[in-house]
PDB file of C-alpha atoms in Angstrom:
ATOM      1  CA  UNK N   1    -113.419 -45.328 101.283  1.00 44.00           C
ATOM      2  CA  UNK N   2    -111.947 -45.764  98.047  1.00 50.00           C
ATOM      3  CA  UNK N   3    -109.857 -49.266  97.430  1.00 49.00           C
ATOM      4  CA  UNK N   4    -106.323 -47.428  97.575  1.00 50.00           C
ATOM      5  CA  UNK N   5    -106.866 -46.153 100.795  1.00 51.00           C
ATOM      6  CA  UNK N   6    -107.626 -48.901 103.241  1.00 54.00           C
ATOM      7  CA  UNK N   7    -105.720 -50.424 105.597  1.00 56.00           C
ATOM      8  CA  UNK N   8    -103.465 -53.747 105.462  1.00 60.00           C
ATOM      9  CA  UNK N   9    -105.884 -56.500 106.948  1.00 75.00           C
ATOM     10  CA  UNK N  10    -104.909 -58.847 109.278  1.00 69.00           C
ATOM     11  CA  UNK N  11    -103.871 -61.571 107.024  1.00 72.00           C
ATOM     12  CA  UNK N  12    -101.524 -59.275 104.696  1.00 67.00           C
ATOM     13  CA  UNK N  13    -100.027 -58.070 108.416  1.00 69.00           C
ATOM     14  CA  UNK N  14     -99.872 -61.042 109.712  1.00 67.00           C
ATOM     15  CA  UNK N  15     -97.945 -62.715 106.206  1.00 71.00           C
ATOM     16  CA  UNK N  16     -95.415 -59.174 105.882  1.00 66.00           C
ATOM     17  CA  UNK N  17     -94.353 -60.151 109.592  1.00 70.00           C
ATOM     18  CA  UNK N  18     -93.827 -63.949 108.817  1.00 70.00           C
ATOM     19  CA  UNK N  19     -91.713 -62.977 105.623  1.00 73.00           C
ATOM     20  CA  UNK N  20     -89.273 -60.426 108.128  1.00 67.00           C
ATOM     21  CA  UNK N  21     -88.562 -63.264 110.617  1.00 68.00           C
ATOM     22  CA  UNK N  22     -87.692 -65.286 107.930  1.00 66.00           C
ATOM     23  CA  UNK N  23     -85.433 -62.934 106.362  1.00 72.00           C
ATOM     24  CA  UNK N  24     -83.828 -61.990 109.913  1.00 66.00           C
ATOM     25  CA  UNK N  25     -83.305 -65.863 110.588  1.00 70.00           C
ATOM     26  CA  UNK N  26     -81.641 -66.440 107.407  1.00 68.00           C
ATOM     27  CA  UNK N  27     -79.446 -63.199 108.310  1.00 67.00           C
ATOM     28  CA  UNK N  28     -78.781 -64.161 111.796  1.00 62.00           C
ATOM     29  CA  UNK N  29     -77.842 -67.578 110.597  1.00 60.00           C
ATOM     30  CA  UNK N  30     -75.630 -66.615 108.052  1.00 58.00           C
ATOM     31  CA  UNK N  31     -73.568 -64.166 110.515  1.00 59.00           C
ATOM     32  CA  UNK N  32     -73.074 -67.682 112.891  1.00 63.00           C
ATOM     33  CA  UNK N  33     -71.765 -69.590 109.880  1.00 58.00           C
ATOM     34  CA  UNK N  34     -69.368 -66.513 109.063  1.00 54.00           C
ATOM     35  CA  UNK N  35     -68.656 -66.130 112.679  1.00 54.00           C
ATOM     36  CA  UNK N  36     -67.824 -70.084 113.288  1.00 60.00           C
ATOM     37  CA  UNK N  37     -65.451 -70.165 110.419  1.00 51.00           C
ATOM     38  CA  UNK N  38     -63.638 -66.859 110.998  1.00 46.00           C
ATOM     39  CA  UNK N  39     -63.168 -68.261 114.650  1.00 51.00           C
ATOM     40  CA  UNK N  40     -61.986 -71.776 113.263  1.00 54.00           C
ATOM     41  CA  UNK N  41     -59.545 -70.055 110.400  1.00 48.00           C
ATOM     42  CA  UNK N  42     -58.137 -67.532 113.564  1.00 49.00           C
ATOM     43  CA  UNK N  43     -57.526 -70.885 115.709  1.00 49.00           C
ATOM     44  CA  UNK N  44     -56.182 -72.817 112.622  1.00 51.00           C
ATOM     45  CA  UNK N  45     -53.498 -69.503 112.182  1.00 48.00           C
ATOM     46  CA  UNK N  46     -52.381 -69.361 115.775  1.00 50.00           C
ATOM     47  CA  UNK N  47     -51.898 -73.375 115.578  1.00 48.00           C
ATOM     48  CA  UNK N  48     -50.403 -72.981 112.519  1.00 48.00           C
ATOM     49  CA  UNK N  49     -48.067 -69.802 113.467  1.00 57.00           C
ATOM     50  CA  UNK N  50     -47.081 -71.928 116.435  1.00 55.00           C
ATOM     51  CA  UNK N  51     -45.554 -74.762 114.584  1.00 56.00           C
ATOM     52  CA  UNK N  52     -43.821 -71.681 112.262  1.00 65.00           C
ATOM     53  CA  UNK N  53     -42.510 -70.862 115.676  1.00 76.00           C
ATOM     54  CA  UNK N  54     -41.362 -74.447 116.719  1.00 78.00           C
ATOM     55  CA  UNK N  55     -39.309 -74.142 112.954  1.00 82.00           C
ATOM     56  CA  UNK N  56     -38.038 -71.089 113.376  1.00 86.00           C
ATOM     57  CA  UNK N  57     -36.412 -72.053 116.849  1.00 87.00           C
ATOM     58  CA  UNK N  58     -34.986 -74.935 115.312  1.00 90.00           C
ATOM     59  CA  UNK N  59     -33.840 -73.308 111.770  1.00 90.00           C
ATOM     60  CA  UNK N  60     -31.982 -70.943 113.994  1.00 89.00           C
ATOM     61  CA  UNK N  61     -30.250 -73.506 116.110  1.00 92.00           C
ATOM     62  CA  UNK N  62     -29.066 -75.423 113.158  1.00 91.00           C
ATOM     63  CA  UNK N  63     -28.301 -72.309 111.593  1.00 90.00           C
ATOM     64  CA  UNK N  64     -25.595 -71.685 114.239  1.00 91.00           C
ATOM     65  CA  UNK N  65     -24.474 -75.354 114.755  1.00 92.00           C
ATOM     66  CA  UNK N  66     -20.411 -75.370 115.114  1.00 90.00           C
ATOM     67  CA  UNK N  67     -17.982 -78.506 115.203  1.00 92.00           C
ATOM     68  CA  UNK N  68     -16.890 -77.430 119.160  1.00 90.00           C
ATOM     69  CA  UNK N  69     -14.554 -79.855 120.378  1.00 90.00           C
ATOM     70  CA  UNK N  70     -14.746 -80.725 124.102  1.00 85.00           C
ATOM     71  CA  UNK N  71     -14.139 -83.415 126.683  1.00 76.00           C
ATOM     72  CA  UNK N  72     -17.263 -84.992 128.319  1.00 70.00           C
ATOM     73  CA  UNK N  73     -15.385 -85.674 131.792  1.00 69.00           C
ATOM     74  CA  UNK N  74     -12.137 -84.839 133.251  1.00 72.00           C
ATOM     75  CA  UNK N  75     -10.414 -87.754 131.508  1.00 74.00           C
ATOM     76  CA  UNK N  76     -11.779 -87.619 127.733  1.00 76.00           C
ATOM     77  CA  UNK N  77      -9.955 -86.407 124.719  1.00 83.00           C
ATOM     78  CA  UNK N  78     -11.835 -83.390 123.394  1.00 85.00           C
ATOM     79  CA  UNK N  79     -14.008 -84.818 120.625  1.00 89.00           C
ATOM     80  CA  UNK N  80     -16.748 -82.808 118.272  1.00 92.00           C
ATOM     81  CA  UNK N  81     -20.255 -82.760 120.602  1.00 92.00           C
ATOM     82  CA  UNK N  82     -22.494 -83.445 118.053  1.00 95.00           C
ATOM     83  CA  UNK N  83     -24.878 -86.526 118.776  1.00 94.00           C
ATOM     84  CA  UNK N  84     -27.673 -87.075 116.383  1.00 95.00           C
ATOM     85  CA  UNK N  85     -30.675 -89.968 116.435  1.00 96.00           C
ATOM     86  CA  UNK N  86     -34.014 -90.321 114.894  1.00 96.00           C
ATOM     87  CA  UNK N  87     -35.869 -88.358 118.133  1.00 95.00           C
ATOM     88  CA  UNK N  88     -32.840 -86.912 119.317  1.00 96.00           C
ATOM     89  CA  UNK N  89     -30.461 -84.529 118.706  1.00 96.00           C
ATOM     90  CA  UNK N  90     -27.439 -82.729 120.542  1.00 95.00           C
ATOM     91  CA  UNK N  91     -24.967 -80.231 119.311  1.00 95.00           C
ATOM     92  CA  UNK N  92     -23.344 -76.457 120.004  1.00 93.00           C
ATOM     93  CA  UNK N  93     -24.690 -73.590 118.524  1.00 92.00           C
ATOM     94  CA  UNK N  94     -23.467 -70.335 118.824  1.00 91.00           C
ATOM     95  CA  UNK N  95     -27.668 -69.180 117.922  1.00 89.00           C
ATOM     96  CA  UNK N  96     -29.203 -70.637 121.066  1.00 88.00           C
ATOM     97  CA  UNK N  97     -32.962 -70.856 120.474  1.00 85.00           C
ATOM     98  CA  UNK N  98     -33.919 -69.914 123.763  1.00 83.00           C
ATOM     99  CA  UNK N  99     -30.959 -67.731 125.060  1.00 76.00           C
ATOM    100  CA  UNK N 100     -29.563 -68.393 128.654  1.00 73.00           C
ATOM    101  CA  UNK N 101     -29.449 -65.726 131.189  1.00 70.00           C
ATOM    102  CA  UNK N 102     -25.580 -65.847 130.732  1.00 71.00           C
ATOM    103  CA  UNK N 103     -24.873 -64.536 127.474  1.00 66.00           C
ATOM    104  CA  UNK N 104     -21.670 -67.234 126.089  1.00 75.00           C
ATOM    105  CA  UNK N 105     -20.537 -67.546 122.665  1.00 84.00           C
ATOM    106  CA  UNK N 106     -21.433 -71.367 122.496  1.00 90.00           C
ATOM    107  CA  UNK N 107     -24.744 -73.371 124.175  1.00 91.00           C
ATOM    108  CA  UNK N 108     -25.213 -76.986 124.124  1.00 91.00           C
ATOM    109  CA  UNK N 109     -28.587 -77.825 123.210  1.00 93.00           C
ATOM    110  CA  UNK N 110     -30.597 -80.989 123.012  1.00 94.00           C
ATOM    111  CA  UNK N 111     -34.277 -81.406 121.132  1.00 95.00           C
ATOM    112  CA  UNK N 112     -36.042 -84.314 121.889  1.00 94.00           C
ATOM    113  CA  UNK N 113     -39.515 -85.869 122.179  1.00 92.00           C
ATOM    114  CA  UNK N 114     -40.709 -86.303 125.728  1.00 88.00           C
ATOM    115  CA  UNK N 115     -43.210 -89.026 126.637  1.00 85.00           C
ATOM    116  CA  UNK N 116     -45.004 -89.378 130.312  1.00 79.00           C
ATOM    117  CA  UNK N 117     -46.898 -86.691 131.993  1.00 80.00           C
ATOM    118  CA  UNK N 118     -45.717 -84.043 129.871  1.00 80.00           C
ATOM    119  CA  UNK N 119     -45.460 -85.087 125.915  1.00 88.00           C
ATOM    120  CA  UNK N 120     -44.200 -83.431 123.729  1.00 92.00           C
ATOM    121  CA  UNK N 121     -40.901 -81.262 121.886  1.00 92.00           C
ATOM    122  CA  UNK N 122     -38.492 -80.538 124.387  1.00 92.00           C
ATOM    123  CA  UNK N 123     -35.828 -78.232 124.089  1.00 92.00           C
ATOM    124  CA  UNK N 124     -32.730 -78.390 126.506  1.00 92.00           C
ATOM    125  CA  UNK N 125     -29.968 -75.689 127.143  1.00 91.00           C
ATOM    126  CA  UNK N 126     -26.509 -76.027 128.508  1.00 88.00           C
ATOM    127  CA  UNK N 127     -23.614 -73.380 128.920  1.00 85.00           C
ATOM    128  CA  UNK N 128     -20.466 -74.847 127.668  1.00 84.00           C
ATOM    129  CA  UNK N 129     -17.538 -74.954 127.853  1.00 82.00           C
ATOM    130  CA  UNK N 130     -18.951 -77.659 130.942  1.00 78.00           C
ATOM    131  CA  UNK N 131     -18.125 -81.468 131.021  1.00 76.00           C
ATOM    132  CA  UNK N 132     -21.364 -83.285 130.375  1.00 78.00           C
ATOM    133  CA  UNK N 133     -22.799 -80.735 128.152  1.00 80.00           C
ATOM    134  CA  UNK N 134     -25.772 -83.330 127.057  1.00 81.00           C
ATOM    135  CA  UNK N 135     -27.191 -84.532 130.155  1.00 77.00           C
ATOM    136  CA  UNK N 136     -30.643 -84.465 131.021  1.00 76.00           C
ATOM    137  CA  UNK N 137     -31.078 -81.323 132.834  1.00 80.00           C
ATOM    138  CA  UNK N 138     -34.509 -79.731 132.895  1.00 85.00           C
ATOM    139  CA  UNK N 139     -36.572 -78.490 130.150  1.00 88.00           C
ATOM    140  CA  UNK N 140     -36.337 -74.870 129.149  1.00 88.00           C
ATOM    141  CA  UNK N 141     -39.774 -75.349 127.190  1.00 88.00           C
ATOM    142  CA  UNK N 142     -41.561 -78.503 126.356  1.00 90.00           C
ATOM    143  CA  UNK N 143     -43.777 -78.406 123.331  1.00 89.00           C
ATOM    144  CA  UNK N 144     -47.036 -80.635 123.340  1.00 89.00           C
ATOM    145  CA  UNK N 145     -48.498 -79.643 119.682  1.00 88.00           C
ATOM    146  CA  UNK N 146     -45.685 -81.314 118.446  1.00 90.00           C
ATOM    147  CA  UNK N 147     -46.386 -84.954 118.487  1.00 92.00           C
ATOM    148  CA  UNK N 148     -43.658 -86.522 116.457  1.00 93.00           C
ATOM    149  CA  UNK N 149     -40.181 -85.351 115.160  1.00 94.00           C
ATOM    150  CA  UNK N 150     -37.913 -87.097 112.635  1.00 96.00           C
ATOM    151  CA  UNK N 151     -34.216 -86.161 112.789  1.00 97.00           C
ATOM    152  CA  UNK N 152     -31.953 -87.432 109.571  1.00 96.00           C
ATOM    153  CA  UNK N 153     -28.111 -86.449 108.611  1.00 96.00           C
ATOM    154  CA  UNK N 154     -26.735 -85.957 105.217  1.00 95.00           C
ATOM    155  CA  UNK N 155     -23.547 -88.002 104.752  1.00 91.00           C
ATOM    156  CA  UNK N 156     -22.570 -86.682 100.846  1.00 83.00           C
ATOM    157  CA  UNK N 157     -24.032 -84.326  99.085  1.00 74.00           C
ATOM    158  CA  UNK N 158     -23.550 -85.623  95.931  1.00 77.00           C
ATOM    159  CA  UNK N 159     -24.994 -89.469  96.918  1.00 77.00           C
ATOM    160  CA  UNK N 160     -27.609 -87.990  98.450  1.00 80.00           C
ATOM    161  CA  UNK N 161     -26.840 -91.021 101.586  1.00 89.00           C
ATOM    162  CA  UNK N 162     -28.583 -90.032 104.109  1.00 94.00           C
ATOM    163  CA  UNK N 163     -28.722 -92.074 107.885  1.00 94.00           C
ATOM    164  CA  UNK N 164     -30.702 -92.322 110.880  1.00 96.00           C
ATOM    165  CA  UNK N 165     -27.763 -91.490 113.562  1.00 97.00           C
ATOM    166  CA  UNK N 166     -24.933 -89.365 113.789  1.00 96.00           C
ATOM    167  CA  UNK N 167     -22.006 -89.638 116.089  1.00 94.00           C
ATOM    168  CA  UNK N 168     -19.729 -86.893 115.161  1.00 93.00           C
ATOM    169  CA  UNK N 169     -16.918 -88.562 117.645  1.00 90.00           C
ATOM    170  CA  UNK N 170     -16.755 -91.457 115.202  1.00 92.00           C
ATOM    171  CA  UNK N 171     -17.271 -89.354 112.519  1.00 92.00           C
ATOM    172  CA  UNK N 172     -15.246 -86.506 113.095  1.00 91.00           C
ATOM    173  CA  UNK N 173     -17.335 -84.189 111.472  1.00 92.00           C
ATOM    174  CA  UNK N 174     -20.461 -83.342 111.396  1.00 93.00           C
ATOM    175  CA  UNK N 175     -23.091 -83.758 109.070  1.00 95.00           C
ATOM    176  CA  UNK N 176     -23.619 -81.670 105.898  1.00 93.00           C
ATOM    177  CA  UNK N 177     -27.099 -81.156 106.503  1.00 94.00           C
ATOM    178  CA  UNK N 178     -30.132 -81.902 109.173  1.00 96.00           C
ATOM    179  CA  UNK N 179     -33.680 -82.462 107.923  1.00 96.00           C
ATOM    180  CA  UNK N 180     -35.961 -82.391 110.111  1.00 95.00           C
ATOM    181  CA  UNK N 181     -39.881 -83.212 109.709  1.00 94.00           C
ATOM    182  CA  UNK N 182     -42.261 -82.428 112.400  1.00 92.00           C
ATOM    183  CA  UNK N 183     -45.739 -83.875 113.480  1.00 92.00           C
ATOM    184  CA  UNK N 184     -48.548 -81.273 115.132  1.00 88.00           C
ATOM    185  CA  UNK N 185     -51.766 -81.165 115.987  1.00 83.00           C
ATOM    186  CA  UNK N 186     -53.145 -78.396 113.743  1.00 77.00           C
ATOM    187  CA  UNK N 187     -56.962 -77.711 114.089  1.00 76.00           C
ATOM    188  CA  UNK N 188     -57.706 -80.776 116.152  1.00 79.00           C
ATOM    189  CA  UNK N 189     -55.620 -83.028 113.625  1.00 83.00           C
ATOM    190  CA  UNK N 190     -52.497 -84.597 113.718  1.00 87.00           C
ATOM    191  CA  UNK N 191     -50.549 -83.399 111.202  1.00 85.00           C
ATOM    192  CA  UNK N 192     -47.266 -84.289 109.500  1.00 89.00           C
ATOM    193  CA  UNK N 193     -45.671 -81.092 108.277  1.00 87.00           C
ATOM    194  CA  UNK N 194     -43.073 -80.444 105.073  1.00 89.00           C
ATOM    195  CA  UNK N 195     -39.828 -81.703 105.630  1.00 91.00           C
ATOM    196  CA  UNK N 196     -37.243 -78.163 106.995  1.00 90.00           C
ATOM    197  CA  UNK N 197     -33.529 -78.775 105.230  1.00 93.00           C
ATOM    198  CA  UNK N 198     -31.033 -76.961 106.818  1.00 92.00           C
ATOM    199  CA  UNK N 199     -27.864 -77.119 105.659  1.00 91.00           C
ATOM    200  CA  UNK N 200     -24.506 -77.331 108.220  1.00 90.00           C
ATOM    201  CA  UNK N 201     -22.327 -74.496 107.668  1.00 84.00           C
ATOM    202  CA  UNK N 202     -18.985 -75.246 109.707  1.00 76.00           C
ATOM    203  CA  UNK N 203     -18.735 -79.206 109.937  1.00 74.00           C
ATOM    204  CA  UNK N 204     -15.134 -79.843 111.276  1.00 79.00           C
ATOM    205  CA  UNK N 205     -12.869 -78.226 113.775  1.00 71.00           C
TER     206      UNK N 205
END
């Protein structure tokens, strides 16, 4: 038998197999890698297109915020219902962001940060005209991504004053603008996110 005709020994077998496993390893290991991140960068989206949802919700609220003047019990003057703190905030809004099964032109709604068994970004809806049109009813939604929310209320434009609390009874207006600057977790992290400035269109009666 001539040199060029022979078989592969054992030892050239044995050292083609060796090299396939190692290239199959390296290609099965690479595939994980790929497949761990594409999985992490889908979960980091849908965290991220949540709190793009949680904006949206509240862009659209603001968006529709109106200086309605009504009496909180039977023996009030009517007075603007807009009621503003750091982790709170209550007004009308003819863009409720979670529409009531009554369609009305105007909703009272309240966003605030719950604490207890539930954390998280609550949003509360009320049908108004009604007297009491900020109490503490249930939560229509309660979000716990969000772990922090900063309300603050532009005063004048041109100062640039901003404060902490807005009554708009004491006021009697409201303010010219909200911003608003929410904490989430995003991708296991707690995350503060870019400040949302949204300016008030209608700000008295």
């Amino acid at each position: 038998m001539r040199r060029g005709e022979r078989g592969f020994t054992l030892i050239e077998l044995v050292l083609a197999l060796s090299i396939v496993a190692v290239m199959l390893t390296m290609l099965f290991g690479g595939l994980r890698v790929g497949l761990r991140a594409w999985q992490r960068g889908e979960e980091r989206a849908g965290t991220l297109e949540h709190a793009r949802s949680m904006s949206y919700l509240l862009e659209q609220a603001f968006g529709g915020a109106y200086a309605y003047q009504g009496q909180t019990d039977q023996n009030s003057r009517p007075k603007i219902l807009f009621k503003g703190e750091a982790e709170k905030v209550s007004f009308v809004t003819v863009s409720a962001p979670l529409p009531l099964p009554t369609a009305l032109a105007f909703t009272a709604v309240t966003f605030s940060m719950e604490s207890g068994v539930s954390p998280g970004l609550a949003i509360r809806e009320k049908a108004v005209p009604n007297f009491d049109p900020f109490e503490e009813v249930v939560p229509l939604v309660v979000d716990p991504t969000i772990t922090a929310v900063r309300f603050r209320y532009l005063r004048d434009a041109d100062s640039g004053s901003w404060e902490d609390t807005w009554d708009a009874a004491e006021e009697r207006a409201m303010p010219r603008a909200v911003e608003i600057t929410l904490t989430a977790i995003i991708n296991g992290r707690v995350q503060e996110q870019p400040a949302i400035l949204i300016p008030v269109r209608v700000t008295t009666p």
